[in-house]
GROMACS .gro file of C-alpha atoms in nm:
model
  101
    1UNK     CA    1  -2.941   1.837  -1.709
    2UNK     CA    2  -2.644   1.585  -1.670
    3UNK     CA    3  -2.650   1.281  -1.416
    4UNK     CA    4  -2.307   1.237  -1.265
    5UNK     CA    5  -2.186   0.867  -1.267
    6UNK     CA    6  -2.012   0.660  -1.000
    7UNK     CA    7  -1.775   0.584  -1.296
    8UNK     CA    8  -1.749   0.958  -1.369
    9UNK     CA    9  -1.676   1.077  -0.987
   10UNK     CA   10  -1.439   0.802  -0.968
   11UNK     CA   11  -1.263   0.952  -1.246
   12UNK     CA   12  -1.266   1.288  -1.114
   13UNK     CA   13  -1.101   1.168  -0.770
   14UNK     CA   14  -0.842   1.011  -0.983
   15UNK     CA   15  -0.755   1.313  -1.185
   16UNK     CA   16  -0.770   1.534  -0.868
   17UNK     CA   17  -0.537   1.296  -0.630
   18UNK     CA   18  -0.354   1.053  -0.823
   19UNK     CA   19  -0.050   1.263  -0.887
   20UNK     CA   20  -0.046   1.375  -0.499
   21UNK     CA   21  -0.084   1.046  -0.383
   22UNK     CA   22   0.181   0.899  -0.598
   23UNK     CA   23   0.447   1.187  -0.566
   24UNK     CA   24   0.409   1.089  -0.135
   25UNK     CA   25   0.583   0.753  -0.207
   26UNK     CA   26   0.764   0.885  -0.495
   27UNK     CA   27   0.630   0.710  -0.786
   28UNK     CA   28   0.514   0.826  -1.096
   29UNK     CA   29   0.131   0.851  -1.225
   30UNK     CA   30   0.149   0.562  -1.431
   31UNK     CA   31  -0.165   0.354  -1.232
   32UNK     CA   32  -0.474   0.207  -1.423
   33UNK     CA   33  -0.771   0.423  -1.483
   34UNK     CA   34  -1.039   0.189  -1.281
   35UNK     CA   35  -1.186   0.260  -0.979
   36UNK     CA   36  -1.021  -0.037  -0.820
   37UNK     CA   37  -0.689   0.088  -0.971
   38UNK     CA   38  -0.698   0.402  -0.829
   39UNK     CA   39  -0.840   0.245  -0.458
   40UNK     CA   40  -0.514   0.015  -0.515
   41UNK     CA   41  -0.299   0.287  -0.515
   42UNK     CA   42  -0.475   0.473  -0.182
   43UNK     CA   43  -0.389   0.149  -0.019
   44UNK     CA   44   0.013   0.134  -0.156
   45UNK     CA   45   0.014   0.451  -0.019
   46UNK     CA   46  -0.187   0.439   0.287
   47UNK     CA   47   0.003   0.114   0.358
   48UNK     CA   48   0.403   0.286   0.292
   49UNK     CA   49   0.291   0.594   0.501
   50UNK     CA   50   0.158   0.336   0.778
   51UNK     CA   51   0.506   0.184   0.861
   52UNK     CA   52   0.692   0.506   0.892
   53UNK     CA   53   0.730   0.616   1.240
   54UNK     CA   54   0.692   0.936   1.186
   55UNK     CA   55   0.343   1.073   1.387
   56UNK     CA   56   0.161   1.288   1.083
   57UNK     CA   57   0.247   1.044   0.799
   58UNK     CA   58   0.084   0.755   1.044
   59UNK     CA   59  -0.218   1.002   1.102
   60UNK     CA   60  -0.240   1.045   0.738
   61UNK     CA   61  -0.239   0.661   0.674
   62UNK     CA   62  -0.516   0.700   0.884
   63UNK     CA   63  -0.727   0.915   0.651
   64UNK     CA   64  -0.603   0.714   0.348
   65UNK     CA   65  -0.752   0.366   0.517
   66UNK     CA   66  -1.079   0.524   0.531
   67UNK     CA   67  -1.088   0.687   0.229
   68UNK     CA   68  -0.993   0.311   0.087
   69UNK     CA   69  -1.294   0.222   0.289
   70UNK     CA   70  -1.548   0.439   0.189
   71UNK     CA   71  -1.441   0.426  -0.163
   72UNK     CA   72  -1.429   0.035  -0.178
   73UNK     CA   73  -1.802   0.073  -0.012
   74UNK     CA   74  -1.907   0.295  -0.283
   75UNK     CA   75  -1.849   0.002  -0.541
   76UNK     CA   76  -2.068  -0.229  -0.390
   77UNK     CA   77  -2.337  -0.048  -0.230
   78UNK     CA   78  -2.688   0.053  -0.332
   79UNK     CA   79  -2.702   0.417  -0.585
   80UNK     CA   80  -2.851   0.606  -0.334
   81UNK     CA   81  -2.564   0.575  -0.110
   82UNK     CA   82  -2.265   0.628  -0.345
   83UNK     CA   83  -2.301   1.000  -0.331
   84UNK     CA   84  -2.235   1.029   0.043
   85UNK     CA   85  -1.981   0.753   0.013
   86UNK     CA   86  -1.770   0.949  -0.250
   87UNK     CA   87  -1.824   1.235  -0.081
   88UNK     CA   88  -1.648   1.133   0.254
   89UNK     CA   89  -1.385   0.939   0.066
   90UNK     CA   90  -1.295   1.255  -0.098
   91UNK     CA   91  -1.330   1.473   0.224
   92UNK     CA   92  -1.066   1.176   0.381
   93UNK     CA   93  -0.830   1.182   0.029
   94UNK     CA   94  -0.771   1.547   0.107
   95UNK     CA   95  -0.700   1.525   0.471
   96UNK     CA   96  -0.459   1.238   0.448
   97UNK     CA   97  -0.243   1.397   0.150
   98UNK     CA   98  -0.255   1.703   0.363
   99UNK     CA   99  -0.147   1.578   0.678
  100UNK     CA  100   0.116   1.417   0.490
  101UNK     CA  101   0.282   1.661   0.309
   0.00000   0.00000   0.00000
């Protein structure tokens, strides 16, 4: 049986929403492969969908803070917690690009 990484869920939540995130501020893919890459770009975007004044793109800034949150926590917090950490980062990664688009 395999054991899941950190490193390899990070991954996975970059493959899954990098593209989405980046195509809401109209960038390309191009961003480093780290986790804190990849939490560097949830915050670009969080922070360009933040000053808009439109209502849903503010809501999904929103989302995209605490998915930076929870997926900033996962890097320094005990094993055990990671999983549930990831989990709602994830669960907040697809509401915001949702709410956004």
């Amino acid at each position: 049986m395999t054991v899941q990484t950190m490193t390899d869920t990070f991954a996975a939540l970059r493959d899954c929403f990098t593209t989405d995130l980046a195509a809401l501020i109209g960038e390309q893919t191009q961003h480093g492969t780290t986790p804190n890459a990849f939490i560097d770009l949830v915050e670009e975007v969080r922070d360009v969908l933040g000053s808009s004044s439109i209502g849903h793109w503010q809501d999904a800034s929103e989302d995209l803070d605490h998915a930076a949150g929870y997926l900033t926590d996962a890097l320094t917090s005990p094993n055990g917690d990671q999983r549930s950490l990831l989990a709602s980062a994830r669960a907040h990664l697809r509401d915001g690009i949702a709410t956004a688009s």
